[in-house]
mmCIF file of C-alpha atoms in Angstrom:
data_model
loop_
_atom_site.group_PDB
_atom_site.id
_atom_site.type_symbol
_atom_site.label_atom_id
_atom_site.label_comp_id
_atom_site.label_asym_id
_atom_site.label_seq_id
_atom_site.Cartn_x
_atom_site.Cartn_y
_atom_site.Cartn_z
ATOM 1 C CA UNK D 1 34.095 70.485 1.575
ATOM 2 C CA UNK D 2 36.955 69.217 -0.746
ATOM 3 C CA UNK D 3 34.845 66.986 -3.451
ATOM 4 C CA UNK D 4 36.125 63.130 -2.823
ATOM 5 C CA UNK D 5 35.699 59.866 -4.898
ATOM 6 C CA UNK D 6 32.971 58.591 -2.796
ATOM 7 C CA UNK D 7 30.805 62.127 -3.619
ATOM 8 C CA UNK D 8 31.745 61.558 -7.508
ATOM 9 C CA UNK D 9 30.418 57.904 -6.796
ATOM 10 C CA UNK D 10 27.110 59.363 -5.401
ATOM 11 C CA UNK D 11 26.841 62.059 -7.893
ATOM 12 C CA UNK D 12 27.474 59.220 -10.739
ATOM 13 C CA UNK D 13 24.844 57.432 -9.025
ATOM 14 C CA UNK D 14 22.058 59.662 -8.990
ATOM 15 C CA UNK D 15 23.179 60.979 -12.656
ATOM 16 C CA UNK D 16 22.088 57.835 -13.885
ATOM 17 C CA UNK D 17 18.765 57.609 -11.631
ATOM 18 C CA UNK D 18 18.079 60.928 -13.240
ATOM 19 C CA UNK D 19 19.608 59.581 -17.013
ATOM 20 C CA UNK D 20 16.791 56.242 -16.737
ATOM 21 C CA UNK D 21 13.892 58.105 -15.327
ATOM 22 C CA UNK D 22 14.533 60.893 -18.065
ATOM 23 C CA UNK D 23 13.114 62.860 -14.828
ATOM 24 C CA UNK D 24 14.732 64.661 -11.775
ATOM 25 C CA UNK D 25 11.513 64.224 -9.646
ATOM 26 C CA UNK D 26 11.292 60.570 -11.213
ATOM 27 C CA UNK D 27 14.561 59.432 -10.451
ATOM 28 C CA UNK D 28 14.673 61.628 -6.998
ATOM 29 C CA UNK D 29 11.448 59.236 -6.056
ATOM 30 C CA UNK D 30 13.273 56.036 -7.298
ATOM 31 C CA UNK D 31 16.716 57.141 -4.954
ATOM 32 C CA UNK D 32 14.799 58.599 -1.985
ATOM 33 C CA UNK D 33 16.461 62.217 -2.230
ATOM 34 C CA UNK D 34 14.692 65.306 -2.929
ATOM 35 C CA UNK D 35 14.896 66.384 -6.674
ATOM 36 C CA UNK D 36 16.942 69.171 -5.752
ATOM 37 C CA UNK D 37 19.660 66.361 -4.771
ATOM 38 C CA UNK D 38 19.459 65.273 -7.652
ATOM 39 C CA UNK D 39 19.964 68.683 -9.922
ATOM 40 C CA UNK D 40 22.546 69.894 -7.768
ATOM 41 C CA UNK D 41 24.679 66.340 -8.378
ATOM 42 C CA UNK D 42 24.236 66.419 -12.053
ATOM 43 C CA UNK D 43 25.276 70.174 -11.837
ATOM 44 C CA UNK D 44 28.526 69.511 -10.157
ATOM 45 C CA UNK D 45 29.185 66.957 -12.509
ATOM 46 C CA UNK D 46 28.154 68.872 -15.255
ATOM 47 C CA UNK D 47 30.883 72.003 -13.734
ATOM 48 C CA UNK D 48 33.649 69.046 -13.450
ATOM 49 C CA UNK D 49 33.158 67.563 -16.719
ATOM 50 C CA UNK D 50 32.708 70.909 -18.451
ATOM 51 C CA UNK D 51 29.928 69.702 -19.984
ATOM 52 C CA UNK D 52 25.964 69.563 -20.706
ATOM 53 C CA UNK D 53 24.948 66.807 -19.670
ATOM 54 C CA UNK D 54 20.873 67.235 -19.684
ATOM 55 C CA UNK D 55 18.691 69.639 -21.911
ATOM 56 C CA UNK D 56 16.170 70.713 -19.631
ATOM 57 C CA UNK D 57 12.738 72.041 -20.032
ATOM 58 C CA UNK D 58 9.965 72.655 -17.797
ATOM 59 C CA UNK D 59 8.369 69.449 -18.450
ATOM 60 C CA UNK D 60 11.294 67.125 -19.046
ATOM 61 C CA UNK D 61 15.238 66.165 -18.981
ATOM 62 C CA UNK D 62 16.695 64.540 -22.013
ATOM 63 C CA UNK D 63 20.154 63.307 -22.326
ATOM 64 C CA UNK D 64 22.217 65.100 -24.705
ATOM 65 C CA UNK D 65 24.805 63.665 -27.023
ATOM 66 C CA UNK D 66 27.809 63.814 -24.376
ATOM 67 C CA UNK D 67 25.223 62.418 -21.628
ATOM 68 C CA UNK D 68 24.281 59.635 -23.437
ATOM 69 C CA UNK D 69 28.340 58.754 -23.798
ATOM 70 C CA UNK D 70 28.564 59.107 -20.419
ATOM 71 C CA UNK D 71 25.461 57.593 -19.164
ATOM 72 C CA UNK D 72 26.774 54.052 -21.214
ATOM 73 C CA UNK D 73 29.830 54.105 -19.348
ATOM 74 C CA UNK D 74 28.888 55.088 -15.770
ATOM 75 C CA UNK D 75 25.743 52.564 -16.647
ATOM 76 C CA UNK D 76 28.498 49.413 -17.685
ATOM 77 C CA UNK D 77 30.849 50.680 -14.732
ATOM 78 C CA UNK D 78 28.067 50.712 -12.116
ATOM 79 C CA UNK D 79 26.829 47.315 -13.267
ATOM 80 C CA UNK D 80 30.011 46.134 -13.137
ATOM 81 C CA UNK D 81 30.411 46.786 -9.770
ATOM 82 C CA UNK D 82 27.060 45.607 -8.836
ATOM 83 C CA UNK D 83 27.964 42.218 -10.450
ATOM 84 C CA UNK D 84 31.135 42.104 -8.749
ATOM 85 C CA UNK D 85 29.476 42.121 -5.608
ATOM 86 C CA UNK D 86 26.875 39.873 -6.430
ATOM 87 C CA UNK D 87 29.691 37.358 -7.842
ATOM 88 C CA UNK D 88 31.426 37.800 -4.315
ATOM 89 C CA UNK D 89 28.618 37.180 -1.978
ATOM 90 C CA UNK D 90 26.640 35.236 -4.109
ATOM 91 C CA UNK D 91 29.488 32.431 -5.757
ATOM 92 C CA UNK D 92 28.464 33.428 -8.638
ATOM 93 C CA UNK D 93 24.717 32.860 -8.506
ATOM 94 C CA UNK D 94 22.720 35.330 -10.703
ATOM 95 C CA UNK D 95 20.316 37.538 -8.821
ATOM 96 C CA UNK D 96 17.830 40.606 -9.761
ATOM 97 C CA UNK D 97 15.735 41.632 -13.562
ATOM 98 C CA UNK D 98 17.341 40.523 -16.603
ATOM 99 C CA UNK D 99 16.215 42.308 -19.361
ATOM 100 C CA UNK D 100 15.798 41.107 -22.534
ATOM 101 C CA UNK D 101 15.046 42.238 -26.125
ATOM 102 C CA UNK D 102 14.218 39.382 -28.640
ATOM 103 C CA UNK D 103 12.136 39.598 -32.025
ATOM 104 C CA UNK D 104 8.690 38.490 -31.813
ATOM 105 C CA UNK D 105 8.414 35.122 -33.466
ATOM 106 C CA UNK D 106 11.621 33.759 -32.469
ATOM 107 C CA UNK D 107 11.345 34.881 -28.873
ATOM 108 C CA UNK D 108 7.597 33.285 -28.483
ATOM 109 C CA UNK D 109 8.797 29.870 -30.305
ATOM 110 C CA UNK D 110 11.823 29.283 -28.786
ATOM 111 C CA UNK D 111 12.625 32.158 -25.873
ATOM 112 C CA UNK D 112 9.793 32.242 -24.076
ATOM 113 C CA UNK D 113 9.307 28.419 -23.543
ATOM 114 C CA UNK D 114 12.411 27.917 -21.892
ATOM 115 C CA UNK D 115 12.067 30.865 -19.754
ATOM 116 C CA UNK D 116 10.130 28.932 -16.524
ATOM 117 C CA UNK D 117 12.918 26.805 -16.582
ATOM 118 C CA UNK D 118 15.388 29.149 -16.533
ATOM 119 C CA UNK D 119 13.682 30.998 -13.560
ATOM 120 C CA UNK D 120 13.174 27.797 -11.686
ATOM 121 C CA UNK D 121 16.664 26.914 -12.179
ATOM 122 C CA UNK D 122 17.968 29.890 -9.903
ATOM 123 C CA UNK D 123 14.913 29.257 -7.191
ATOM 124 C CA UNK D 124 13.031 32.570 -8.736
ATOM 125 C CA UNK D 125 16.204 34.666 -7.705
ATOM 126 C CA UNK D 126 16.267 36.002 -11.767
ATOM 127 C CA UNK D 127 12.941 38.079 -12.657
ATOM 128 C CA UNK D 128 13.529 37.860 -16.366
ATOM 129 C CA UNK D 129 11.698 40.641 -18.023
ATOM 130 C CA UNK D 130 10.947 40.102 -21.688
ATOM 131 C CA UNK D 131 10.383 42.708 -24.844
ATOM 132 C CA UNK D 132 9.207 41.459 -27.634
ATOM 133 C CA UNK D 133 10.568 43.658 -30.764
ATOM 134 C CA UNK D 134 11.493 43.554 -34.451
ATOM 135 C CA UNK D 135 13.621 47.027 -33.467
ATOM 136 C CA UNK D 136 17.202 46.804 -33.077
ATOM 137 C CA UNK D 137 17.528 47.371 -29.240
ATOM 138 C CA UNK D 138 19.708 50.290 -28.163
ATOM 139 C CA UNK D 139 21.908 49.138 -24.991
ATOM 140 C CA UNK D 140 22.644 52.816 -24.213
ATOM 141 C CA UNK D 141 19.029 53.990 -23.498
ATOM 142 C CA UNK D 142 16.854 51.229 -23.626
ATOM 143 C CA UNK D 143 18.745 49.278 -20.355
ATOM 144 C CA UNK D 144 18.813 46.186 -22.180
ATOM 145 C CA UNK D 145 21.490 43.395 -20.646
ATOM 146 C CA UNK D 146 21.013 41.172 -23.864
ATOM 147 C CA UNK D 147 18.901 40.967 -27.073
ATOM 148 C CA UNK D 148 19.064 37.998 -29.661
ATOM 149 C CA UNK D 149 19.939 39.399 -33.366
ATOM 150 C CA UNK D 150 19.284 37.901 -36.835
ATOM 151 C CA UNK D 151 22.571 38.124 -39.111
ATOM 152 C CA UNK D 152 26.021 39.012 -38.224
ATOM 153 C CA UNK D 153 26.389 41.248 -35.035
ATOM 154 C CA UNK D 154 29.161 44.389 -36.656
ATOM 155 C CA UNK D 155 29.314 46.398 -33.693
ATOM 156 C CA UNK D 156 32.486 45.689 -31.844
ATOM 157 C CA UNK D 157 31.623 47.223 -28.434
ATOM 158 C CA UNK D 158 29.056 43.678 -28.954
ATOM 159 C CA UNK D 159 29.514 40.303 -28.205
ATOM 160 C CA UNK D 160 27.469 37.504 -29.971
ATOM 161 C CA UNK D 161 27.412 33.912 -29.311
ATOM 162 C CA UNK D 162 26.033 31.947 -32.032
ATOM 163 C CA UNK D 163 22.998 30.182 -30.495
ATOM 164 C CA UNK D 164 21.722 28.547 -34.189
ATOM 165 C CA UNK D 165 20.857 29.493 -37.559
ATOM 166 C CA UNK D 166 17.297 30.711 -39.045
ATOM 167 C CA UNK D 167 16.295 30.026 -42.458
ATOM 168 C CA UNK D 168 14.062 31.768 -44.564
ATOM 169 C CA UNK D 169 10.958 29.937 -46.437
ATOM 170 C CA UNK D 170 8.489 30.711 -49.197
ATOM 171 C CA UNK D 171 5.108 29.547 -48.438
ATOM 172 C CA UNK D 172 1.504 29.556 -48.957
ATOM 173 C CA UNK D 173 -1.913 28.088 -48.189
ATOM 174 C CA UNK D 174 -2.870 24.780 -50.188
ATOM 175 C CA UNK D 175 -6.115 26.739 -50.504
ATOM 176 C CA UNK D 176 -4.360 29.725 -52.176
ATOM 177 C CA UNK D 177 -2.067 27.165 -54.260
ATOM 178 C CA UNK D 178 -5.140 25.150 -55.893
ATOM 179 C CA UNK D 179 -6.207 28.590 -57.722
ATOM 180 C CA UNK D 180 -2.492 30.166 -58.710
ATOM 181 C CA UNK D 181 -0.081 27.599 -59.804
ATOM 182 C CA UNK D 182 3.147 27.215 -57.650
ATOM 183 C CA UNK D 183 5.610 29.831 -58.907
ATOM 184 C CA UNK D 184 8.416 27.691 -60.500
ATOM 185 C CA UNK D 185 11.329 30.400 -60.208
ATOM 186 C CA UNK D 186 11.305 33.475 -57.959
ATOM 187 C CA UNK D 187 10.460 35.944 -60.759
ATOM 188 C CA UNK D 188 7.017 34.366 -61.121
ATOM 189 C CA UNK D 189 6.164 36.380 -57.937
ATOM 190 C CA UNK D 190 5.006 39.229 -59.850
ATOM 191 C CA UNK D 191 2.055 37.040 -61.069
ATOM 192 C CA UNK D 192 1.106 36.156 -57.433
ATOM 193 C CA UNK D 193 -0.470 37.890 -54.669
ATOM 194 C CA UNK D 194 2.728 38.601 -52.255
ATOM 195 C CA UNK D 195 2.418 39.863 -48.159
ATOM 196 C CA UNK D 196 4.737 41.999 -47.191
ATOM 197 C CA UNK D 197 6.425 41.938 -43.861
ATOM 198 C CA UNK D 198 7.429 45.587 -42.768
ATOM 199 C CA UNK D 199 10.408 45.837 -40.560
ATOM 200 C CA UNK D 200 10.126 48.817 -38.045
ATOM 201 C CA UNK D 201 13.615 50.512 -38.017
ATOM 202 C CA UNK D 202 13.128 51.031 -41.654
ATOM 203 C CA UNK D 203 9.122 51.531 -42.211
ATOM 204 C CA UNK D 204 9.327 49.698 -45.891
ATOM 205 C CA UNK D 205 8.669 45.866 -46.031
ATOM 206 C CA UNK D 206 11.572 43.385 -46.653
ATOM 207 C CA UNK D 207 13.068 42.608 -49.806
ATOM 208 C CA UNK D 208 12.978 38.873 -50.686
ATOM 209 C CA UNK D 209 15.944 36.944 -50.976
ATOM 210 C CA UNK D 210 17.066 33.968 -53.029
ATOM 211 C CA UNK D 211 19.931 31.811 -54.092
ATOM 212 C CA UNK D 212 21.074 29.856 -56.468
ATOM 213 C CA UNK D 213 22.104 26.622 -55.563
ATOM 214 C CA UNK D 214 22.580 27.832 -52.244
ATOM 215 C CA UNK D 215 25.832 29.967 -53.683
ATOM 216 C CA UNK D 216 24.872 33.354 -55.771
ATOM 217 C CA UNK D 217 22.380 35.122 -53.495
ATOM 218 C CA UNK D 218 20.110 37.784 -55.070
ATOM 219 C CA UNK D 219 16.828 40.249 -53.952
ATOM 220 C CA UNK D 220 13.801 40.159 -56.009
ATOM 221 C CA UNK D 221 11.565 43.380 -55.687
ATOM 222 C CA UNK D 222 7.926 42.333 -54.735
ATOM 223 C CA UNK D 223 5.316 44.548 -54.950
ATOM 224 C CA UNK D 224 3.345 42.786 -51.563
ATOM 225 C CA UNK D 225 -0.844 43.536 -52.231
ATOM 226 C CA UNK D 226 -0.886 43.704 -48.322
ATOM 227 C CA UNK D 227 1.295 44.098 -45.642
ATOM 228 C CA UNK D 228 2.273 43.840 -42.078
ATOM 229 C CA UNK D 229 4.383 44.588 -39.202
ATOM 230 C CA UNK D 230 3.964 41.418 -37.519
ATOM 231 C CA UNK D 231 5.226 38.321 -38.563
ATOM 232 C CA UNK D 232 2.448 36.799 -36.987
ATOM 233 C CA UNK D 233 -0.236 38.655 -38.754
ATOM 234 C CA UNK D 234 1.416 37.868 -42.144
ATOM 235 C CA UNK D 235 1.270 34.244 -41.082
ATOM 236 C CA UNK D 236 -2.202 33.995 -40.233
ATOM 237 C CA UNK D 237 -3.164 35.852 -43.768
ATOM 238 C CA UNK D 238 -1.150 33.043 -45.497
ATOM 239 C CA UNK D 239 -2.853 30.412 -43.843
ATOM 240 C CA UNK D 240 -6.040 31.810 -44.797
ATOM 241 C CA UNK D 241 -5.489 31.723 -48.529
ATOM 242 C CA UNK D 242 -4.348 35.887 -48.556
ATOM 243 C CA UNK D 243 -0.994 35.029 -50.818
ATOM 244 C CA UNK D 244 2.302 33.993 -50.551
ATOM 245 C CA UNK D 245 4.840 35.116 -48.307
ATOM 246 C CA UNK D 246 8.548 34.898 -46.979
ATOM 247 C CA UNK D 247 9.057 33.998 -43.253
ATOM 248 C CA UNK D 248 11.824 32.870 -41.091
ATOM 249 C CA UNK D 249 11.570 28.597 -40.703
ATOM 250 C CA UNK D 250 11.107 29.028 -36.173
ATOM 251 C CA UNK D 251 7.870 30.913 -37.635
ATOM 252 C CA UNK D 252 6.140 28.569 -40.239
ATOM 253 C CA UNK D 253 7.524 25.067 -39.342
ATOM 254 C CA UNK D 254 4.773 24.288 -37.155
ATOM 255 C CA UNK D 255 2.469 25.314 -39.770
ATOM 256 C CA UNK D 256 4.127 23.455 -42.576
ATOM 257 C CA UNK D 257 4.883 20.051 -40.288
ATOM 258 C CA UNK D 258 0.937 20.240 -39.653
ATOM 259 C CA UNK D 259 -0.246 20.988 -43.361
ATOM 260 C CA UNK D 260 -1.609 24.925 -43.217
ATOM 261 C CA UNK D 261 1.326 25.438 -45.087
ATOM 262 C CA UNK D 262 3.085 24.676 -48.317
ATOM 263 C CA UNK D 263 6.776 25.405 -49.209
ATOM 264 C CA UNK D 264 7.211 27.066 -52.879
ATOM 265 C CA UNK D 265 10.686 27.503 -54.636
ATOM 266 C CA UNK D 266 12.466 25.523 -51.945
ATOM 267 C CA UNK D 267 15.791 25.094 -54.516
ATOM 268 C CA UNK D 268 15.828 28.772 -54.199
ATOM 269 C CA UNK D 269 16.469 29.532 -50.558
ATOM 270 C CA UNK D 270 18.979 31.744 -49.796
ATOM 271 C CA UNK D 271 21.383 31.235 -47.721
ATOM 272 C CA UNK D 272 20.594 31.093 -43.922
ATOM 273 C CA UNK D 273 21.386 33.664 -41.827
ATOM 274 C CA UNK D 274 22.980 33.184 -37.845
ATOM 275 C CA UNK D 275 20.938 34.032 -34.337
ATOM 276 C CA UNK D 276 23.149 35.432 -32.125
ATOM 277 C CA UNK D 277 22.485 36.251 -28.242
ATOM 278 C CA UNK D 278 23.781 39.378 -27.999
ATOM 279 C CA UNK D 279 25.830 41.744 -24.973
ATOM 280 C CA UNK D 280 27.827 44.536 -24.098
ATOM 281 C CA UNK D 281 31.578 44.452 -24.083
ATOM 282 C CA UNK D 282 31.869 43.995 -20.227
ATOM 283 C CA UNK D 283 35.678 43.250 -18.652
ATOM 284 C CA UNK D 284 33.072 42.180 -15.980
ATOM 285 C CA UNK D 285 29.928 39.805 -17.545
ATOM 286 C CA UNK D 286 27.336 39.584 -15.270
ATOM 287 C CA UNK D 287 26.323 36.187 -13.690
ATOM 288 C CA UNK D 288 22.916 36.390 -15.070
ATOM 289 C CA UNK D 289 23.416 37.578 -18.821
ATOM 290 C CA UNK D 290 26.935 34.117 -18.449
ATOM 291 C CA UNK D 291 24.000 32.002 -17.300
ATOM 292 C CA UNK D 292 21.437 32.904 -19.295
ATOM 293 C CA UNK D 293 23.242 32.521 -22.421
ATOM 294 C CA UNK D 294 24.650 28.891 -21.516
ATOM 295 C CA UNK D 295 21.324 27.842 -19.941
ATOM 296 C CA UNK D 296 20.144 28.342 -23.859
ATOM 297 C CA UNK D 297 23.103 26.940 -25.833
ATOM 298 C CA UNK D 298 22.395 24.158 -22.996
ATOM 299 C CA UNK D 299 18.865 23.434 -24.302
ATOM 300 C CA UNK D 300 19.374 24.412 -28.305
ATOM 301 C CA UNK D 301 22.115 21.738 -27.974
ATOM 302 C CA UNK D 302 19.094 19.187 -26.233
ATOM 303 C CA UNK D 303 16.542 20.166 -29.200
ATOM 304 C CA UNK D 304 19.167 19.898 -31.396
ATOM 305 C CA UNK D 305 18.890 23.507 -33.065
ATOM 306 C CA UNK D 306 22.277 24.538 -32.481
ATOM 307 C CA UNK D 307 24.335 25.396 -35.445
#
């Protein structure tokens, strides 16, 4: 039978079931076919394209380079005309999971709180479906729609809408600050007790940064007595007296508005740095990822965090 755009459609279909599940037998399971539906699709695509699309073992598929390329565009095109439909039938409403990648302390100060809202907004017809990550979300094989991004978003198959700006702070524990006097200039840290906050794409803890007057900024090395991979946990060992630390102002300001807290070498700060929420290049953006992003510019405007 002469192969038509409807089988390609099909075969593109259950290439990506396949691509997701990183399993025939999963993704045959998740598209009600047998798994041998599913092999035989990627292998005509495979003999079309001229290329490998899957290395195979006994145990598992993986994508290879070429797959992956091709996986983010029949993903983005599939989507697309998912959305499409949706937009269609729907005016426009959003409908299905949104999935979203957001690091930790922002997301649970200022994310996550809004979320009910959001949901209750569209009469529960969003399931929003949160990760909580200091990692730099892949789109291609993670199946992200949006993530929100500290700093300037370089990637030009990205769009980021500026949604505020974050700004980091020096701070410590009165408790800690009545026995080691308050460093006057940022190289006085190497007579303190520092925490280190460990960022996971790189496995080493963050430099510190500084400016002066707002204008020249500059990294001073720190060599942190403990560290962590949480903000969180680097929090709660500065508000017990463990040192001082640098942390993003959504993580502390509760903490210094009620006391715990106390900011050091506040003439220093650097400069702050921009929160983006953060998308694919879509001709087509999808009615939940458009909503989901105004519903928050909508209430950073209210609270009066936008930038």
């Amino acid at each position: 039978m002469k192969d038509s755009a409807i089988d390609r459609l099909g075969e593109i279909q259950l290439f990506c079931a396949a691509a997701k599940a990183q399993s025939f037998t999963g993704a045959a399971a998740a598209a009600g076919v047998t798994p041998s539906a599913i092999s035989k699709a990627v292998g005509r695509l495979e003999n079309r394209l001229g290329l490998l699309l899957f290395h195979r073992t006994t145990r598992a598929v993986r994508l290879t380079d070429d797959g992956l390329v091709y996986y983010d565009a029949c993903r983005l095109a599939l989507d697309n005309i998912q959305e499409t439909e949706h937009s269609l039938t729907a005016h426009g409403q959003p409908r299905g999971e949104l999935k979203i990648s957001v690091p930790p302390s922002y997301g649970i100060k200022h994310i996550v709180p809004l979320i009910p809202q959001y949901v209750e907004r569209y009469d529960g017809k969003v399931e929003v479906a949160v990760s909580l990550s200091n990692a730099v979300a892949d789109f291609a094989t993670q199946d992200f729609d949006m993530t929100i991004r500290l700093g300037q978003v370089a990637d030009s198959r990205l769009v980021g809408r500026l949604l505020n700006n974050a700004q980091l702070r020096v701070v410590a524990s009165p408790e800690y600050l009545r026995h080691h006097p308050a460093p006057a200039r940022p190289e006085a840290l190497r007579d303190h007790v520092c925490l280190g906050l460990v960022m996971p794409d790189s496995g080493r803890p963050l430099p510190w940064s500084f400016a002066e007057e707002a204008k020249t900024a500059y990294e001073i090395p720190v060599r942190p007595a403990m560290t962590f991979d949480h903000p969180f946990a680097t929090l709660a060992c500065a508000i017990n007296g463990g040192g001082v630390t640098q942390l993003f102002d959504f993580t502390v300001e509760d903490d210094l508005r009620d006391g715990r807290l106390v900011e050091v070498l506040a003439p220093f700060r650097p400069l702050p740095q921009p929160i983006f929420a953060v998308y694919p290049t879509n001709r087509h953006l999808s009615a939940k990822v458009r909503t989901f992003v105004d519903f928050l510019l909508e209430r950073q405007r209210a609270l009066g965090r936008v930038a």
